[in-house]
Tab-separated table of C-alpha atoms in Angstrom:
chain	number	residue	atom	x	y	z
A	1136	MET	CA	4.632	206.666	179.408
A	1137	GLY	CA	3.309	203.342	180.172
A	1138	ASN	CA	1.450	201.423	177.318
A	1139	THR	CA	3.110	198.423	175.019
A	1140	ALA	CA	2.298	200.336	172.268
A	1141	ILE	CA	5.249	202.504	172.993
A	1142	THR	CA	7.129	199.822	173.866
A	1143	ARG	CA	6.852	198.367	170.495
A	1144	VAL	CA	7.889	201.667	168.500
A	1145	GLN	CA	10.761	201.807	170.740
A	1146	MET	CA	11.715	198.146	169.886
A	1147	GLU	CA	11.219	198.880	166.029
A	1148	ALA	CA	13.819	201.789	166.368
A	1149	ALA	CA	16.011	200.007	168.325
A	1150	LYS	CA	16.040	197.375	165.399
A	1151	SER	CA	17.148	199.558	163.216
A	1152	VAL	CA	20.242	200.831	165.158
A	1153	PRO	CA	23.747	199.280	163.236
A	1154	ALA	CA	25.527	196.710	165.322
A	1155	ASP	CA	28.486	199.346	165.521
A	1156	HIS	CA	26.491	202.519	166.261
A	1157	ALA	CA	27.929	202.846	169.872
A	1158	LYS	CA	31.357	203.635	168.301
A	1159	TYR	CA	29.729	206.967	167.299
A	1160	MET	CA	28.644	207.717	170.932
A	1161	GLY	CA	30.771	209.934	173.146
A	1162	GLY	CA	31.762	208.305	176.562
A	1163	GLY	CA	29.716	208.959	179.305
A	1164	GLY	CA	26.709	211.990	178.868
A	1165	ALA	CA	23.345	212.181	179.378
A	1166	THR	CA	22.211	209.418	176.704
A	1167	GLY	CA	25.352	206.795	177.090
A	1168	GLY	CA	24.517	204.874	180.473
A	1169	SER	CA	21.960	203.070	182.302
A	1170	PRO	CA	18.846	204.068	182.926
A	1171	PRO	CA	14.019	205.705	186.796
A	1172	PRO	CA	12.679	202.416	187.735
A	1173	GLU	CA	10.093	200.473	185.401
A	1174	CYS	CA	10.262	203.356	183.108
A	1175	PRO	CA	9.293	202.022	179.257
A	1176	MET	CA	9.150	205.199	177.198
A	1177	HIS	CA	9.689	207.061	173.678
A	1178	GLN	CA	12.302	219.285	167.908
A	1179	LYS	CA	13.416	222.482	168.086
A	1180	HIS	CA	16.562	223.874	169.350
A	1181	GLY	CA	16.852	226.952	171.563
A	1182	ASP	CA	18.743	229.901	172.736
A	1183	ALA	CA	21.861	229.139	174.874
A	1184	LYS	CA	20.230	230.691	177.412
A	1185	SER	CA	18.563	227.585	178.588
A	1186	ALA	CA	21.685	226.029	179.672
A	1187	SER	CA	22.328	228.373	182.438
A	1188	ALA	CA	18.617	227.240	184.197
A	1189	VAL	CA	19.799	223.748	185.020
A	1190	PRO	CA	22.386	222.822	187.642
A	1191	PRO	CA	25.699	221.137	187.388
A	1192	HIS	CA	25.375	217.492	186.831
A	1193	PRO	CA	27.601	215.824	189.635
A	1194	LYS	CA	28.410	212.385	188.967
A	1195	MET	CA	27.804	211.115	193.116
A	1196	GLN	CA	24.263	212.880	193.419
A	1197	ALA	CA	21.447	210.635	194.476
A	1198	ALA	CA	18.296	209.913	192.144
A	1199	SER	CA	14.849	208.859	191.638
A	1200	GLU	CA	12.856	207.575	189.073
A	1201	CYS	CA	12.307	208.255	185.613
A	1202	PRO	CA	9.927	210.940	184.729
A	1203	VAL	CA	7.194	208.649	183.402
A	1204	GLN	CA	4.296	207.422	184.460
A	1205	HIS	CA	3.314	203.812	184.783
A	1206	ASP	CA	-0.329	202.480	184.909
A	1207	ASN	CA	0.243	199.784	187.463
A	1208	SER	CA	-2.251	199.413	190.670
A	1209	ASP	CA	0.880	199.597	193.194
A	1210	VAL	CA	2.499	202.582	192.278
A	1211	ASN	CA	3.813	204.972	194.565
A	1212	PRO	CA	1.455	208.161	194.712
A	1213	LEU	CA	4.525	210.333	195.299
A	1214	ASN	CA	6.524	209.592	191.941
A	1215	MET	CA	3.972	207.329	190.143
A	1216	MET	CA	6.571	204.858	189.842
A	1217	PRO	CA	5.951	200.810	190.769
A	1218	PRO	CA	8.879	198.861	192.879
A	1219	ALA	CA	11.983	198.741	191.563
A	1220	ASN	CA	12.450	195.142	190.436
A	1221	GLN	CA	15.861	194.155	189.306
A	1222	GLN	CA	15.373	190.507	189.965
A	1223	PRO	CA	15.450	188.510	186.321
A	1224	ALA	CA	12.190	186.994	185.269
A	1225	ALA	CA	11.504	183.482	185.329
A	1226	ASP	CA	11.487	182.599	181.645
A	1227	GLN	CA	13.976	185.515	180.934
A	1228	PRO	CA	15.982	184.308	177.726
A	1229	PHE	CA	19.241	186.403	178.659
A	1230	PRO	CA	20.575	188.456	181.440
A	1231	LEU	CA	20.220	191.824	181.288
A	1232	PRO	CA	22.354	194.610	183.294
A	1233	THR	CA	21.111	196.537	186.265
A	1234	ASP	CA	23.423	199.370	186.412
A	1235	ARG	CA	21.293	202.766	186.126
A	1236	GLN	CA	22.552	206.145	184.531
A	1237	THR	CA	21.656	209.177	186.591
A	1238	SER	CA	19.666	211.949	184.435
A	1239	THR	CA	20.722	215.411	184.371
A	1240	ILE	CA	17.040	216.490	185.248
A	1241	PRO	CA	16.960	217.970	188.730
A	1242	LYS	CA	14.233	216.564	190.853
A	1243	VAL	CA	12.409	218.601	193.706
A	1244	THR	CA	13.091	217.365	197.310
A	1245	GLU	CA	11.685	217.510	200.857
A	1246	ASP	CA	14.693	219.206	202.143
A	1247	GLY	CA	15.851	221.287	198.988
A	1248	SER	CA	18.732	219.237	198.220
A	1249	VAL	CA	20.153	218.699	194.862
A	1250	GLN	CA	19.151	215.237	193.364
A	1251	PHE	CA	18.449	214.149	189.843
A	1252	TRP	CA	15.977	211.537	188.262
A	1253	GLN	CA	17.454	208.494	187.800
A	1254	TYR	CA	16.940	206.103	184.879
A	1255	PRO	CA	15.517	202.230	185.079
A	1256	SER	CA	18.232	199.339	184.436
A	1257	GLN	CA	17.884	197.144	181.485
A	1258	GLN	CA	16.130	194.407	183.663
A	1259	MET	CA	13.868	197.333	185.137
A	1260	PHE	CA	12.924	197.937	181.850
A	1261	TRP	CA	12.548	194.315	180.729
A	1262	ASN	CA	10.314	193.696	184.021
A	1263	ALA	CA	8.133	196.684	183.417
A	1264	MET	CA	7.305	195.368	179.969
A	1265	LEU	CA	5.894	192.341	181.318
A	1266	ARG	CA	3.863	194.145	184.102
A	1267	LYS	CA	2.397	195.670	180.665
A	1268	GLY	CA	1.472	192.091	179.510
A	1269	TRP	CA	4.338	192.020	176.887
A	1270	ARG	CA	5.484	188.378	176.376
A	1271	TRP	CA	9.340	187.869	174.941
A	1272	LYS	CA	9.285	186.387	171.292
A	1273	THR	CA	12.479	185.446	169.697
A	1274	GLU	CA	11.577	187.807	166.709
A	1275	ASP	CA	10.686	190.713	169.236
A	1276	VAL	CA	14.055	191.838	170.862
A	1277	SER	CA	17.673	190.511	171.558
A	1278	GLN	CA	20.051	191.312	174.280
A	1279	LYS	CA	21.779	194.329	172.164
A	1280	ASP	CA	18.234	195.742	171.407
A	1281	MET	CA	17.407	196.528	175.099
A	1282	GLY	CA	20.780	198.502	175.371
A	1283	ASP	CA	19.950	200.435	172.380
A	1284	ILE	CA	15.781	200.851	173.872
A	1285	ILE	CA	17.301	201.929	177.003
A	1286	ARG	CA	19.670	204.719	175.269
A	1287	ILE	CA	16.588	205.789	173.139
A	1288	HIS	CA	14.592	205.972	176.041
A	1289	ASN	CA	17.177	207.849	177.857
A	1290	ALA	CA	17.740	210.215	175.199
A	1291	ASN	CA	14.139	210.812	174.406
A	1292	ASN	CA	13.892	212.049	178.208
A	1293	GLU	CA	17.380	214.426	178.172
A	1294	GLN	CA	15.708	216.024	174.733
A	1295	ALA	CA	12.314	216.636	176.281
A	1296	TRP	CA	13.842	218.136	179.330
A	1297	GLN	CA	16.323	220.432	177.217
A	1298	GLU	CA	13.242	221.777	175.168
A	1299	VAL	CA	11.347	222.621	178.613
A	1300	LEU	CA	14.802	224.675	179.706
A	1301	LYS	CA	14.021	226.740	176.490
A	1302	TRP	CA	10.840	227.971	177.711
A	1303	GLU	CA	12.209	228.139	181.318
A	1304	ALA	CA	14.634	230.397	179.771
A	1305	LEU	CA	11.721	233.290	179.452
A	1306	HIS	CA	11.938	233.194	183.322
A	1307	ALA	CA	15.384	233.106	183.867
A	1308	LYS	CA	15.571	235.786	185.965
A	1309	GLU	CA	12.609	234.955	188.393
A	1310	CYS	CA	14.220	231.345	188.955
A	1311	GLY	CA	17.275	230.171	187.660
A	1312	ASN	CA	16.872	226.338	188.864
A	1313	PRO	CA	13.538	224.540	187.902
A	1314	ARG	CA	13.255	221.555	188.622
A	1315	LEU	CA	10.911	218.326	187.563
A	1316	LYS	CA	8.223	217.550	190.128
A	1317	SER	CA	6.106	215.077	188.901
A	1318	PHE	CA	5.071	213.290	185.628
A	1319	GLY	CA	2.323	211.341	183.857
A	1320	GLY	CA	1.853	209.162	180.707
A	1321	LYS	CA	-1.409	209.904	178.730
A	1322	ALA	CA	-0.623	208.196	175.305
A	1323	LYS	CA	-3.907	207.796	174.488
A	1324	ASP	CA	-5.255	210.947	175.750
A	1325	TYR	CA	-4.553	213.394	172.402
A	1326	SER	CA	-3.854	216.652	173.314
A	1327	PRO	CA	-5.961	219.357	171.356
A	1328	ARG	CA	-2.917	220.405	169.215
A	1329	ALA	CA	-2.179	216.783	168.189
A	1330	ARG	CA	-6.222	216.361	167.517
A	1331	PHE	CA	-6.012	219.730	165.252
A	1332	ARG	CA	-3.287	218.393	163.419
A	1333	SER	CA	-4.641	215.024	162.934
A	1334	TRP	CA	-7.592	216.985	161.196
A	1335	LEU	CA	-5.170	218.408	158.788
A	1336	GLY	CA	-3.581	214.876	157.917
A	1337	TYR	CA	-0.796	214.546	160.052
A	1338	GLU	CA	-0.321	211.679	162.332
A	1339	LEU	CA	-1.158	211.498	165.872
A	1340	PRO	CA	1.569	211.152	168.343
A	1341	PHE	CA	2.708	207.923	169.592
A	1342	ASP	CA	2.618	209.263	173.334
A	1343	ARG	CA	2.356	212.284	175.461
A	1344	HIS	CA	3.946	213.156	178.604
A	1345	ASP	CA	2.911	215.775	180.947
A	1346	TRP	CA	5.422	217.226	183.264
A	1347	ILE	CA	5.137	219.294	186.362
A	1348	VAL	CA	7.805	221.520	186.852
A	1349	ASP	CA	8.737	223.369	189.802
A	1350	ARG	CA	9.753	227.143	188.817
A	1351	CYS	CA	11.026	227.869	192.139
A	1352	GLY	CA	7.914	227.229	194.042
A	1353	LYS	CA	5.518	227.600	190.941
A	1354	ASP	CA	3.963	224.688	189.381
A	1355	VAL	CA	3.840	224.817	185.423
A	1356	ARG	CA	2.739	221.889	183.543
A	1357	TYR	CA	4.297	220.970	180.373
A	1358	VAL	CA	2.401	218.940	177.715
A	1359	ILE	CA	5.143	216.778	175.396
A	1360	ASP	CA	4.042	214.872	172.283
A	1361	TYR	CA	6.405	212.242	170.672
A	1362	TYR	CA	5.891	211.741	167.158
A	1363	ASP	CA	7.672	209.026	165.167
A	1364	GLY	CA	11.038	210.335	163.777
A	1365	GLY	CA	12.040	207.673	161.403
A	1366	LEU	CA	15.620	206.380	161.963
A	1367	VAL	CA	17.778	206.347	165.162
A	1368	ASP	CA	20.387	209.062	165.049
A	1369	LYS	CA	24.091	208.934	166.191
A	1370	ASP	CA	22.782	209.994	169.324
A	1371	TYR	CA	20.035	207.239	169.959
A	1372	ARG	CA	17.057	210.074	169.300
A	1373	PHE	CA	14.638	209.284	166.619
A	1374	ALA	CA	11.393	210.930	168.224
A	1375	LEU	CA	10.118	214.105	167.344
A	1376	LEU	CA	9.140	216.224	170.325
A	1377	ASP	CA	6.758	218.833	170.459
A	1378	VAL	CA	7.256	220.756	174.003
A	1379	ARG	CA	5.380	223.885	175.429
A	1380	PRO	CA	3.785	224.956	178.467
A	1381	ALA	CA	-0.137	223.659	178.968
A	1382	MET	CA	-2.570	226.234	178.378
A	1383	ASP	CA	-3.979	226.256	181.972
A	1384	SER	CA	-2.946	229.554	182.882
A	1385	VAL	CA	-2.670	233.298	181.837
A	1386	ASP	CA	1.220	233.006	182.183
A	1387	ASN	CA	1.684	230.064	179.945
A	1388	VAL	CA	-0.632	231.771	177.418
A	1389	TRP	CA	1.488	234.472	177.592
A	1390	ASP	CA	4.398	232.524	177.120
A	1391	ARG	CA	3.231	230.563	173.846
A	1392	MET	CA	2.386	233.814	172.555
A	1393	ARG	CA	5.721	235.729	173.174
A	1394	VAL	CA	7.517	232.247	171.344
A	1395	ALA	CA	4.569	232.222	168.461
A	1396	TYR	CA	5.605	235.954	167.669
A	1397	ILE	CA	9.509	235.544	168.178
A	1398	ARG	CA	9.111	232.732	165.882
A	1399	TRP	CA	6.778	235.058	163.107
A	1400	LYS	CA	9.532	237.318	163.550
A	1401	TYR	CA	12.486	235.344	162.709
A	1402	GLU	CA	10.746	233.194	159.646
A	1403	LEU	CA	10.112	236.981	158.299
A	1404	SER	CA	13.664	238.218	158.964
A	1405	GLU	CA	14.815	234.930	157.325
A	1406	LYS	CA	12.255	235.309	154.260
A	1407	PHE	CA	12.750	238.973	153.473
A	1408	GLY	CA	16.893	239.768	155.300
A	1409	GLY	CA	17.030	241.880	157.936
A	1410	ARG	CA	19.341	244.490	159.775
A	1411	ASP	CA	20.709	241.398	161.829
A	1412	GLY	CA	21.744	238.918	158.987
A	1413	GLY	CA	18.280	237.332	159.842
A	1414	LYS	CA	18.864	236.895	163.219
A	1415	VAL	CA	16.497	237.470	166.161
A	1416	SER	CA	17.599	237.267	169.651
A	1417	ALA	CA	15.273	235.204	171.804
A	1418	GLY	CA	15.688	238.133	174.474
A	1419	SER	CA	14.607	240.930	172.353
A	1420	ASP	CA	11.048	240.915	173.160
């Protein structure tokens, strides 16, 4: 995503993270390290089948920039990323790490090799915020806050990908290794669903992303709305994600209908009790 409003949301979330928050984190994992170049970004749990849809995450894989677009004139049209900048800004008040974390999100490559998107470092993130017109003030962000912002950023991306995999599990037989091909940030271009919810009195999302997923040669667009979830949890998650296939193809509409039916069936079973104790298998339809 690429606007200063989102950066402010993450800053406020980072300030709510206790000083000893890191002790609750496991060593490593998807959300505990460094982050695609310049990527200042910000639920529902699915079935186990989605886990099989993603290839293993080798630590030595090459990686590319984070799945979020940034509105800059010099972005690379292939990955919508500005040039990586690891140099400290002239008036930067404190040094920032330049190490980066490789995500668990596989990317599309020309030669078909297995590579993963890479998150930006804290220094890249800082420079990206400056590119958007943000200027540091003492009360804005501390050195510790930058680490928390990166962890929040990475956790949101990982959470979004896991939600995508739940949908892709519906197509596990035709494609067992979906990959993220491209992405775009549309913070103020609210989706029809988000607008409809706002008419009912619900808040608008603070960000929106459109991700293009390669389903073994077929491009599938996903819409991701990010809502403020309040306090940051122990895994550095605070956003509530609404992830679903865009209703721009017959297959996507059918998937939305299938999942709506499964949820409706599950809710009825929970309410009135079912033969299997109220549990409905996602693979039963």
